[in-house]
């Protein structure tokens, strides 16, 4: 009897999940695992946890939802709070797994995890990788090699739009329909070292982790409320649940795939017609893909001070100014409001992110890596490629060598003319 292990990472769903569907097709029995590495729950040298409590809670909700879905199709699911090299080799040996299916991740820590597991298991065990994090399938990548990825997004986008047919998402088809008898136990937030986060009820992201709530949101945002019809006009706003799609936290941990979102947008276009608004959501998903390809091209360079374009980045870490920025105690009300929103909810709009990042780098003259690390800790939707890619971009060490300097005063006047956003988070009337 051939048994396979599906090692879930940022692909926490059962539909449109190549590792799971391939494992089911090619084996007699499939088991699944997810590893919460204790390292991510520890404090970094900046003084905060690598994964903050908002994301930790969102992750546990996502795992609980995944466990229920796997149970429906009779798949045992093991969730560990141990490093992968400690927990997986025993599982692989005891369950006699001959193949491991996993999302391919090329970033430093993720690669190390796999390498360490490999040193503890039999070399004959096969590894099969999927690339489900991309919207553009890696097999359709329209250049001879990753080295030929253009340095400018627009060239990439135009090439994709001209030459690539993006596939629609797929549903899992399973013969196994018996429920799993194994009780899936997901750790509690407290057991992995967190306190329940106090989420401010005004949050722009009042949703739970997991595919079920992603699907509910998809139905409501796209089909019922049809906010998709005005997305391009509203996407730079700052308050509420509907100015942008809010799919990023689910996309980041893979509770929903970019292909699933794309498929739904296309279905909407089929029924109601395409528009600049529906187009722009796909345009943003291409940005997401672009940063993934950039990260694949440059690997660990995306974590270095001088980034990927070789330009010398002059600013150094100033702990005092950095912590003022984190706490929302700078001289700039607009930056402060955004930082307080992030601190109280784990969410910040794209407009806010651009402004606070620019302020840290170009106004406070601080190291951009510290800002990226704080976002990594706080953001519900932290995604390694989008986070470090966007930070490098703003800092002028990424794909755009120009300095992306935002005049935060003018930005506040333009995007928050009556000061409503600032009043909301600063709890005071500004005007
Ligand atoms: P929408 O406007 O509805 O866009 C739809 C989807 O397109 C998003 O869910 C996202 O997957 C993708 N997208 C949109 N804008 C971008 C972008 N600039 N780069 C990459 N993908 C994009 N996004 C993350 O998902 N994780 C991060 O860790 C992250 N860190 C960021 C750090 C900085 C400094 C900046 C400026 C941006 C960062 N972004 C990050 C990108 C962007 O801010 C968020 O994707 C977006 O605000 C999420 O909200 P939404 O889902 O409503 O987006």
Short mmCIF file of C-alpha atoms and ligand atoms in Angstrom, two decimals:
data_model
loop_
_atom_site.label_atom_id
_atom_site.label_comp_id
_atom_site.label_asym_id
_atom_site.label_seq_id
_atom_site.Cartn_x
_atom_site.Cartn_y
_atom_site.Cartn_z
CA UNK A 1 0.00 0.00 0.00
CA UNK A 2 1.47 3.34 -1.09
CA UNK A 3 1.13 6.08 1.50
CA UNK A 4 1.85 9.74 0.84
CA UNK A 5 2.25 12.73 3.09
CA UNK A 6 0.92 16.13 2.01
CA UNK A 7 2.91 18.71 3.91
CA UNK A 8 0.63 21.76 3.93
CA UNK A 9 2.23 25.23 4.10
CA UNK A 10 0.70 28.27 2.38
CA UNK A 11 -1.86 26.17 0.55
CA UNK A 12 -4.45 25.59 3.27
CA UNK A 13 -7.37 24.38 1.16
CA UNK A 14 -8.57 21.19 -0.51
CA UNK A 15 -9.86 22.52 -3.86
CA UNK A 16 -7.43 23.81 -6.46
CA UNK A 17 -4.62 22.22 -4.48
CA UNK A 18 -2.23 20.36 -6.76
CA UNK A 19 -0.27 18.59 -4.02
CA UNK A 20 -3.39 17.11 -2.48
CA UNK A 21 -5.03 16.12 -5.75
CA UNK A 22 -1.81 14.53 -7.07
CA UNK A 23 -1.25 12.66 -3.79
CA UNK A 24 -4.77 11.25 -3.86
CA UNK A 25 -4.45 10.23 -7.50
CA UNK A 26 -1.06 8.57 -7.19
CA UNK A 27 -1.32 6.78 -3.82
CA UNK A 28 -3.49 4.32 -1.93
CA UNK A 29 -3.53 6.36 1.24
CA UNK A 30 -2.87 10.02 2.02
CA UNK A 31 -2.12 11.71 5.30
CA UNK A 32 -1.57 15.42 5.88
CA UNK A 33 0.50 17.58 8.19
CA UNK A 34 1.11 21.21 9.06
CA UNK A 35 4.06 22.42 11.10
CA UNK A 36 4.00 25.53 13.26
CA UNK A 37 7.67 26.12 13.85
CA UNK A 38 8.16 27.48 17.41
CA UNK A 39 10.79 29.82 15.92
CA UNK A 40 8.03 31.97 14.40
CA UNK A 41 6.42 32.45 17.81
CA UNK A 42 9.63 33.83 19.34
CA UNK A 43 10.73 37.44 19.66
CA UNK A 44 13.04 38.84 16.99
CA UNK A 45 15.96 41.14 17.78
CA UNK A 46 13.55 44.07 17.27
CA UNK A 47 11.59 43.04 20.35
CA UNK A 48 8.37 41.64 18.87
CA UNK A 49 7.27 38.19 17.81
CA UNK A 50 8.11 37.11 14.29
CA UNK A 51 4.45 36.12 13.86
CA UNK A 52 2.20 38.41 15.89
CA UNK A 53 -1.03 37.36 17.57
CA UNK A 54 -3.43 38.52 14.82
CA UNK A 55 -1.80 36.27 12.25
CA UNK A 56 -1.35 33.44 14.74
CA UNK A 57 -5.08 33.47 15.48
CA UNK A 58 -5.94 33.70 11.78
CA UNK A 59 -3.65 30.75 11.08
CA UNK A 60 -5.25 28.56 13.77
CA UNK A 61 -8.71 29.40 12.41
CA UNK A 62 -7.49 28.48 8.92
CA UNK A 63 -6.10 25.16 10.18
CA UNK A 64 -9.34 24.36 12.02
CA UNK A 65 -11.28 24.94 8.83
CA UNK A 66 -8.85 22.84 6.80
CA UNK A 67 -9.04 20.04 9.36
CA UNK A 68 -12.82 19.90 8.93
CA UNK A 69 -12.48 19.73 5.13
CA UNK A 70 -9.84 17.02 5.27
CA UNK A 71 -11.96 15.06 7.71
CA UNK A 72 -14.84 15.10 5.20
CA UNK A 73 -12.64 13.25 2.70
CA UNK A 74 -11.15 10.85 5.21
CA UNK A 75 -7.68 12.33 5.50
CA UNK A 76 -5.80 12.32 8.79
CA UNK A 77 -4.37 15.72 9.60
CA UNK A 78 -1.49 16.19 12.03
CA UNK A 79 -0.72 19.67 13.29
CA UNK A 80 2.59 20.04 15.12
CA UNK A 81 4.05 22.77 17.24
CA UNK A 82 7.63 21.64 16.83
CA UNK A 83 10.33 22.21 14.27
CA UNK A 84 9.79 20.20 11.10
CA UNK A 85 12.94 18.15 11.48
CA UNK A 86 11.77 17.00 14.92
CA UNK A 87 8.17 16.07 14.14
CA UNK A 88 8.00 15.01 10.49
CA UNK A 89 10.64 12.24 10.25
CA UNK A 90 8.82 10.17 12.92
CA UNK A 91 5.47 10.61 11.19
CA UNK A 92 6.96 9.71 7.80
CA UNK A 93 8.60 6.60 9.25
CA UNK A 94 5.64 5.41 11.37
CA UNK A 95 3.13 5.87 8.57
CA UNK A 96 5.49 4.40 6.03
CA UNK A 97 5.21 7.33 3.63
CA UNK A 98 7.01 6.89 0.34
CA UNK A 99 6.31 10.32 -1.18
CA UNK A 100 6.02 13.82 0.24
CA UNK A 101 3.94 16.39 -1.63
CA UNK A 102 4.60 20.01 -0.85
CA UNK A 103 4.32 23.55 -2.16
CA UNK A 104 7.75 24.56 -3.42
CA UNK A 105 9.13 27.46 -1.36
CA UNK A 106 12.48 28.97 -2.20
CA UNK A 107 12.91 31.49 0.63
CA UNK A 108 15.76 30.88 3.05
CA UNK A 109 13.98 29.57 6.16
CA UNK A 110 11.57 27.37 4.21
CA UNK A 111 14.39 25.80 2.19
CA UNK A 112 16.35 25.12 5.37
CA UNK A 113 13.33 23.37 6.91
CA UNK A 114 13.11 20.95 3.98
CA UNK A 115 16.86 20.34 3.96
CA UNK A 116 16.80 19.52 7.66
CA UNK A 117 13.91 17.09 7.28
CA UNK A 118 15.75 15.40 4.41
CA UNK A 119 18.76 14.71 6.61
CA UNK A 120 16.53 12.72 9.01
CA UNK A 121 14.63 10.54 6.57
CA UNK A 122 15.44 7.84 4.08
CA UNK A 123 16.93 9.27 0.89
CA UNK A 124 14.67 7.02 -1.20
CA UNK A 125 11.58 8.98 -0.15
CA UNK A 126 10.38 11.02 -3.11
CA UNK A 127 9.56 14.74 -3.01
CA UNK A 128 6.98 16.17 -5.39
CA UNK A 129 6.51 19.92 -5.51
CA UNK A 130 3.62 22.12 -6.59
CA UNK A 131 3.65 25.82 -7.48
CA UNK A 132 0.11 26.76 -6.52
CA UNK A 133 1.09 30.12 -5.06
CA UNK A 134 1.24 31.57 -8.58
CA UNK A 135 -1.62 32.75 -10.73
CA UNK A 136 0.52 32.34 -13.84
CA UNK A 137 1.51 28.66 -13.82
CA UNK A 138 5.23 28.22 -13.69
CA UNK A 139 4.94 26.05 -16.80
CA UNK A 140 3.51 29.05 -18.66
CA UNK A 141 6.23 31.45 -17.55
CA UNK A 142 6.80 33.35 -20.81
CA UNK A 143 10.59 33.72 -20.67
CA UNK A 144 13.35 31.15 -21.31
CA UNK A 145 14.49 31.32 -17.69
CA UNK A 146 13.73 33.16 -14.45
CA UNK A 147 16.85 35.30 -15.05
CA UNK A 148 15.03 36.91 -17.95
CA UNK A 149 12.21 38.22 -15.75
CA UNK A 150 12.02 41.95 -16.57
CA UNK A 151 13.01 44.44 -13.89
CA UNK A 152 9.89 46.46 -14.62
CA UNK A 153 6.39 45.24 -13.77
CA UNK A 154 4.76 46.80 -16.85
CA UNK A 155 6.90 44.74 -19.24
CA UNK A 156 6.02 41.58 -17.32
CA UNK A 157 2.29 42.41 -17.27
CA UNK A 158 2.16 43.22 -21.00
CA UNK A 159 3.92 39.98 -21.86
CA UNK A 160 1.54 37.99 -19.68
CA UNK A 161 -1.53 39.72 -21.08
CA UNK A 162 -0.33 39.07 -24.63
CA UNK A 163 0.92 35.54 -24.40
CA UNK A 164 -0.44 33.62 -21.41
CA UNK A 165 -3.81 31.96 -20.89
CA UNK A 166 -4.44 31.81 -17.19
CA UNK A 167 -6.11 28.53 -16.19
CA UNK A 168 -9.26 28.41 -14.11
CA UNK A 169 -9.29 26.79 -10.70
CA UNK A 170 -10.09 23.11 -10.23
CA UNK A 171 -12.17 21.18 -7.72
CA UNK A 172 -10.87 18.17 -5.88
CA UNK A 173 -12.39 14.92 -7.02
CA UNK A 174 -12.13 12.17 -4.45
CA UNK A 175 -13.07 8.57 -4.25
CA UNK A 176 -12.52 8.55 -0.48
CA UNK A 177 -15.70 9.84 1.07
CA UNK A 178 -15.58 8.25 4.51
CA UNK A 179 -14.98 10.65 7.36
CA UNK A 180 -11.65 10.43 9.08
CA UNK A 181 -11.83 8.71 12.42
CA UNK A 182 -8.81 10.58 13.69
CA UNK A 183 -9.53 13.54 15.93
CA UNK A 184 -7.69 16.53 14.60
CA UNK A 185 -6.32 18.54 17.39
CA UNK A 186 -5.33 22.09 16.59
CA UNK A 187 -3.29 23.86 19.27
CA UNK A 188 -4.89 26.76 21.07
CA UNK A 189 -3.47 30.24 20.81
CA UNK A 190 -2.40 30.12 24.44
CA UNK A 191 -0.66 26.77 24.02
CA UNK A 192 1.63 28.25 21.38
CA UNK A 193 2.47 31.24 23.54
CA UNK A 194 -0.02 33.96 22.63
CA UNK A 195 -2.68 35.95 24.41
CA UNK A 196 -6.00 36.41 22.67
CA UNK A 197 -5.57 39.62 20.63
CA UNK A 198 -7.99 42.42 21.39
CA UNK A 199 -9.16 43.35 17.91
CA UNK A 200 -10.62 46.83 17.65
CA UNK A 201 -14.26 46.37 16.49
CA UNK A 202 -13.81 49.12 13.88
CA UNK A 203 -11.45 46.82 12.00
CA UNK A 204 -11.60 46.85 8.20
CA UNK A 205 -10.99 43.08 8.28
CA UNK A 206 -13.55 41.49 10.66
CA UNK A 207 -13.23 38.00 9.16
CA UNK A 208 -12.05 34.58 10.28
CA UNK A 209 -9.31 32.48 8.74
CA UNK A 210 -10.06 29.51 6.51
CA UNK A 211 -11.60 28.65 3.17
CA UNK A 212 -15.17 28.70 4.50
CA UNK A 213 -15.03 32.35 5.48
CA UNK A 214 -13.02 33.23 2.35
CA UNK A 215 -15.82 31.71 0.28
CA UNK A 216 -18.49 33.61 2.22
CA UNK A 217 -16.57 36.82 1.65
CA UNK A 218 -16.15 36.02 -2.02
CA UNK A 219 -19.88 35.49 -2.47
CA UNK A 220 -20.74 38.68 -0.62
CA UNK A 221 -18.06 40.98 -2.04
CA UNK A 222 -18.37 39.85 -5.65
CA UNK A 223 -21.90 38.54 -6.14
CA UNK A 224 -24.21 40.00 -3.51
CA UNK A 225 -22.81 43.47 -2.87
CA UNK A 226 -21.04 43.66 -6.25
CA UNK A 227 -18.32 45.94 -4.90
CA UNK A 228 -16.25 44.55 -7.74
CA UNK A 229 -18.16 46.98 -9.99
CA UNK A 230 -16.52 50.00 -8.38
CA UNK A 231 -13.17 48.54 -7.20
CA UNK A 232 -10.91 50.85 -9.22
CA UNK A 233 -12.64 53.92 -7.83
CA UNK A 234 -12.65 52.80 -4.20
CA UNK A 235 -9.40 50.87 -3.82
CA UNK A 236 -7.45 53.82 -2.42
CA UNK A 237 -9.92 54.55 0.34
CA UNK A 238 -9.10 53.92 3.96
CA UNK A 239 -12.20 53.09 5.98
CA UNK A 240 -14.47 50.05 6.05
CA UNK A 241 -14.67 46.52 4.73
CA UNK A 242 -15.48 47.16 1.08
CA UNK A 243 -13.08 49.73 -0.44
CA UNK A 244 -10.77 46.92 -1.61
CA UNK A 245 -11.33 43.18 -1.92
CA UNK A 246 -9.73 42.21 1.43
CA UNK A 247 -8.69 38.82 0.02
CA UNK A 248 -5.01 39.15 0.90
CA UNK A 249 -5.00 37.34 4.30
CA UNK A 250 -6.66 34.26 2.78
CA UNK A 251 -4.45 34.44 -0.31
CA UNK A 252 -1.35 34.66 1.86
CA UNK A 253 -1.88 31.41 3.69
CA UNK A 254 -3.56 29.82 0.70
CA UNK A 255 -7.00 29.35 2.21
CA UNK A 256 -8.04 30.55 -1.21
CA UNK A 257 -5.89 30.49 -4.33
CA UNK A 258 -5.26 33.37 -6.73
CA UNK A 259 -6.72 31.10 -9.43
CA UNK A 260 -9.95 30.68 -7.45
CA UNK A 261 -10.30 34.44 -7.11
CA UNK A 262 -9.43 34.93 -10.79
CA UNK A 263 -12.00 32.31 -11.83
CA UNK A 264 -14.71 34.08 -9.86
CA UNK A 265 -13.84 37.48 -11.35
CA UNK A 266 -14.01 35.93 -14.82
CA UNK A 267 -17.39 34.35 -14.01
CA UNK A 268 -18.64 37.75 -12.92
CA UNK A 269 -17.37 39.30 -16.17
CA UNK A 270 -19.11 36.55 -18.13
CA UNK A 271 -22.41 37.42 -16.49
CA UNK A 272 -22.24 41.20 -16.11
CA UNK A 273 -19.51 42.23 -18.53
CA UNK A 274 -15.86 43.12 -18.06
CA UNK A 275 -14.94 46.59 -16.84
CA UNK A 276 -11.91 48.60 -15.78
CA UNK A 277 -12.81 47.50 -12.22
CA UNK A 278 -12.78 43.76 -12.85
CA UNK A 279 -9.62 44.20 -14.94
CA UNK A 280 -7.90 46.06 -12.12
CA UNK A 281 -8.38 43.26 -9.61
CA UNK A 282 -6.58 40.91 -11.99
CA UNK A 283 -3.97 43.61 -12.58
CA UNK A 284 -3.28 43.61 -8.81
CA UNK A 285 -3.08 39.82 -8.77
CA UNK A 286 -0.41 40.14 -11.45
CA UNK A 287 1.55 42.43 -9.10
CA UNK A 288 1.31 39.68 -6.53
CA UNK A 289 2.66 37.16 -9.02
CA UNK A 290 5.36 39.54 -10.16
CA UNK A 291 6.75 39.88 -6.64
CA UNK A 292 6.75 36.09 -6.34
CA UNK A 293 8.75 35.76 -9.55
CA UNK A 294 11.09 38.55 -8.40
CA UNK A 295 11.69 36.67 -5.18
CA UNK A 296 12.25 33.42 -7.09
CA UNK A 297 14.80 35.22 -9.26
CA UNK A 298 16.73 36.93 -6.49
CA UNK A 299 16.20 34.47 -3.60
CA UNK A 300 17.75 35.66 -0.32
CA UNK A 301 18.86 38.98 -1.84
CA UNK A 302 15.38 40.31 -1.09
CA UNK A 303 16.27 40.24 2.63
CA UNK A 304 19.42 42.34 2.27
CA UNK A 305 19.79 46.05 3.03
CA UNK A 306 20.84 46.95 -0.52
CA UNK A 307 18.05 44.84 -2.00
CA UNK A 308 18.13 43.56 -5.55
CA UNK A 309 19.29 46.50 -7.62
CA UNK A 310 22.71 46.82 -6.08
CA UNK A 311 22.18 50.42 -4.99
CA UNK A 312 23.79 51.41 -1.71
CA UNK A 313 21.05 51.96 0.89
CA UNK A 314 22.37 54.61 3.25
CA UNK A 315 20.00 54.66 6.24
CA UNK A 316 20.74 52.71 9.39
CA UNK A 317 18.55 51.41 12.18
CA UNK A 318 17.55 53.99 14.77
CA UNK A 319 15.74 52.13 17.57
CA UNK A 320 14.14 55.18 19.12
CA UNK A 321 12.61 56.55 15.92
CA UNK A 322 11.67 53.05 14.83
CA UNK A 323 9.70 52.33 18.01
CA UNK A 324 7.98 55.72 17.79
CA UNK A 325 6.92 54.77 14.27
CA UNK A 326 5.67 51.33 15.42
CA UNK A 327 3.62 52.90 18.22
CA UNK A 328 2.16 55.62 15.99
CA UNK A 329 3.93 58.39 17.88
CA UNK A 330 5.64 60.26 15.06
CA UNK A 331 5.14 63.91 14.13
CA UNK A 332 2.74 62.88 11.36
CA UNK A 333 -0.95 62.26 12.14
CA UNK A 334 -1.64 60.32 8.97
CA UNK A 335 1.25 57.94 9.59
CA UNK A 336 0.24 57.57 13.24
CA UNK A 337 -3.38 56.73 12.40
CA UNK A 338 -2.25 54.01 10.01
CA UNK A 339 0.23 52.55 12.48
CA UNK A 340 -2.41 52.51 15.22
CA UNK A 341 -4.85 50.76 12.90
CA UNK A 342 -2.19 48.15 12.17
CA UNK A 343 -1.40 47.71 15.84
CA UNK A 344 -5.06 47.35 16.85
CA UNK A 345 -6.31 45.18 13.99
CA UNK A 346 -3.48 43.57 11.98
CA UNK A 347 -4.75 45.42 8.90
CA UNK A 348 -3.69 48.49 6.94
CA UNK A 349 -4.81 49.67 3.49
CA UNK A 350 -2.40 49.68 0.57
CA UNK A 351 -2.41 53.49 0.57
CA UNK A 352 -1.51 53.48 4.25
CA UNK A 353 1.28 50.93 3.75
CA UNK A 354 2.92 53.01 1.03
CA UNK A 355 2.81 56.13 3.18
CA UNK A 356 4.09 54.66 6.42
CA UNK A 357 6.85 52.76 4.63
CA UNK A 358 7.96 55.88 2.78
CA UNK A 359 7.86 57.88 6.03
CA UNK A 360 10.05 55.39 7.87
CA UNK A 361 12.64 55.27 5.11
CA UNK A 362 12.64 58.73 3.56
CA UNK A 363 11.58 60.91 6.47
CA UNK A 364 12.91 59.10 9.52
CA UNK A 365 15.89 57.84 7.50
CA UNK A 366 15.60 54.37 8.94
CA UNK A 367 16.59 50.93 7.79
CA UNK A 368 13.76 49.50 5.63
CA UNK A 369 14.35 45.94 6.88
CA UNK A 370 13.12 46.89 10.36
CA UNK A 371 9.85 48.19 8.87
CA UNK A 372 9.45 45.03 6.83
CA UNK A 373 10.04 42.96 9.98
CA UNK A 374 7.36 44.90 11.87
CA UNK A 375 4.90 44.36 9.01
CA UNK A 376 5.84 40.66 9.03
CA UNK A 377 4.91 40.50 12.67
CA UNK A 378 1.72 42.55 12.57
CA UNK A 379 0.06 42.01 9.22
CA UNK A 380 -2.73 39.46 8.96
CA UNK A 381 -1.82 39.08 5.30
CA UNK A 382 1.96 38.88 5.67
CA UNK A 383 3.37 37.28 2.55
CA UNK A 384 7.12 37.05 2.24
CA UNK A 385 7.33 38.00 -1.44
CA UNK A 386 4.76 40.82 -1.43
CA UNK A 387 6.07 42.26 1.80
CA UNK A 388 9.77 42.34 1.01
CA UNK A 389 9.07 43.17 -2.66
CA UNK A 390 6.92 46.18 -1.79
CA UNK A 391 9.29 47.38 0.92
CA UNK A 392 12.26 47.23 -1.45
CA UNK A 393 10.20 49.09 -4.02
CA UNK A 394 9.38 51.95 -1.61
CA UNK A 395 12.96 52.02 -0.29
CA UNK A 396 14.38 52.37 -3.82
CA UNK A 397 16.35 49.13 -3.68
CA UNK A 398 13.84 47.00 -5.56
CA UNK A 399 12.45 46.90 -9.05
CA UNK A 400 11.97 50.61 -9.35
CA UNK A 401 15.26 52.40 -8.74
CA UNK A 402 13.46 55.73 -8.28
CA UNK A 403 12.91 56.86 -4.74
CA UNK A 404 9.26 56.36 -3.97
CA UNK A 405 8.87 59.33 -1.68
CA UNK A 406 5.32 60.02 -0.56
CA UNK A 407 4.47 63.44 0.78
CA UNK A 408 2.37 62.18 3.67
CA UNK A 409 0.79 65.62 4.33
CA UNK A 410 -0.44 65.91 0.73
CA UNK A 411 -1.51 62.27 0.75
CA UNK A 412 -3.57 62.87 3.89
CA UNK A 413 -5.20 65.94 2.34
CA UNK A 414 -6.03 63.97 -0.77
CA UNK A 415 -7.16 60.65 0.70
CA UNK A 416 -8.49 61.82 4.05
CA UNK A 417 -9.68 65.35 3.27
CA UNK A 418 -12.10 65.61 6.20
CA UNK A 419 -9.80 63.79 8.60
CA UNK A 420 -12.36 61.01 9.20
CA UNK A 421 -9.77 58.29 8.97
CA UNK A 422 -7.39 60.03 11.34
CA UNK A 423 -10.21 60.77 13.80
CA UNK A 424 -11.20 57.12 13.76
CA UNK A 425 -7.80 55.87 14.84
CA UNK A 426 -6.41 58.80 16.76
CA UNK A 427 -9.68 59.14 18.68
CA UNK A 428 -9.70 62.87 18.30
CA UNK A 429 -11.25 65.37 16.00
CA UNK A 430 -8.59 66.83 13.74
CA UNK A 431 -10.59 69.44 11.92
P1 LIG B 1 -6.83 44.56 -3.30
O1 LIG B 1 -6.57 45.99 -3.60
O2 LIG B 1 -8.23 44.14 -3.30
O3 LIG B 1 -6.00 43.70 -4.36
C1 LIG B 1 -6.36 42.34 -4.69
C2 LIG B 1 -5.17 41.44 -4.41
O4 LIG B 1 -4.09 41.81 -5.25
C3 LIG B 1 -4.64 41.52 -3.00
O5 LIG B 1 -5.36 40.70 -2.12
C4 LIG B 1 -3.20 41.09 -3.18
O6 LIG B 1 -3.08 39.70 -3.20
C5 LIG B 1 -2.85 41.63 -4.56
N1 LIG B 1 -2.16 42.93 -4.44
C6 LIG B 1 -2.70 44.16 -4.42
N2 LIG B 1 -1.74 45.10 -4.34
C7 LIG B 1 -0.57 44.44 -4.29
C8 LIG B 1 0.78 44.86 -4.20
N3 LIG B 1 1.16 46.14 -4.15
N4 LIG B 1 1.73 43.90 -4.14
C9 LIG B 1 1.42 42.60 -4.19
N5 LIG B 1 0.16 42.16 -4.28
C10 LIG B 1 -0.82 43.06 -4.34
N6 LIG B 1 0.39 42.36 0.42
C11 LIG B 1 0.32 41.14 0.98
O7 LIG B 1 -0.52 40.33 0.57
N7 LIG B 1 1.16 40.77 2.00
C12 LIG B 1 2.10 41.63 2.49
O8 LIG B 1 2.86 41.26 3.38
C13 LIG B 1 2.18 42.94 1.94
N8 LIG B 1 3.07 43.84 2.43
C14 LIG B 1 3.12 45.10 1.86
C15 LIG B 1 4.08 46.02 2.33
C16 LIG B 1 4.14 47.29 1.80
C17 LIG B 1 5.19 48.29 2.28
C18 LIG B 1 3.25 47.68 0.77
C19 LIG B 1 3.29 49.07 0.17
C20 LIG B 1 2.31 46.77 0.28
C21 LIG B 1 2.24 45.47 0.80
N9 LIG B 1 1.31 44.53 0.32
C22 LIG B 1 1.28 43.27 0.88
C23 LIG B 1 0.51 44.81 -0.89
C24 LIG B 1 -0.89 45.41 -0.66
O9 LIG B 1 -0.82 46.49 0.22
C25 LIG B 1 -1.89 44.38 -0.13
O10 LIG B 1 -1.85 43.22 -0.93
C26 LIG B 1 -3.31 44.92 -0.18
O11 LIG B 1 -3.40 46.13 0.53
C27 LIG B 1 -4.25 43.89 0.41
O12 LIG B 1 -5.57 44.36 0.45
P2 LIG B 1 -6.68 43.76 -0.52
O13 LIG B 1 -6.68 42.28 -0.47
O14 LIG B 1 -7.96 44.45 -0.22
O15 LIG B 1 -6.12 44.23 -1.93
#
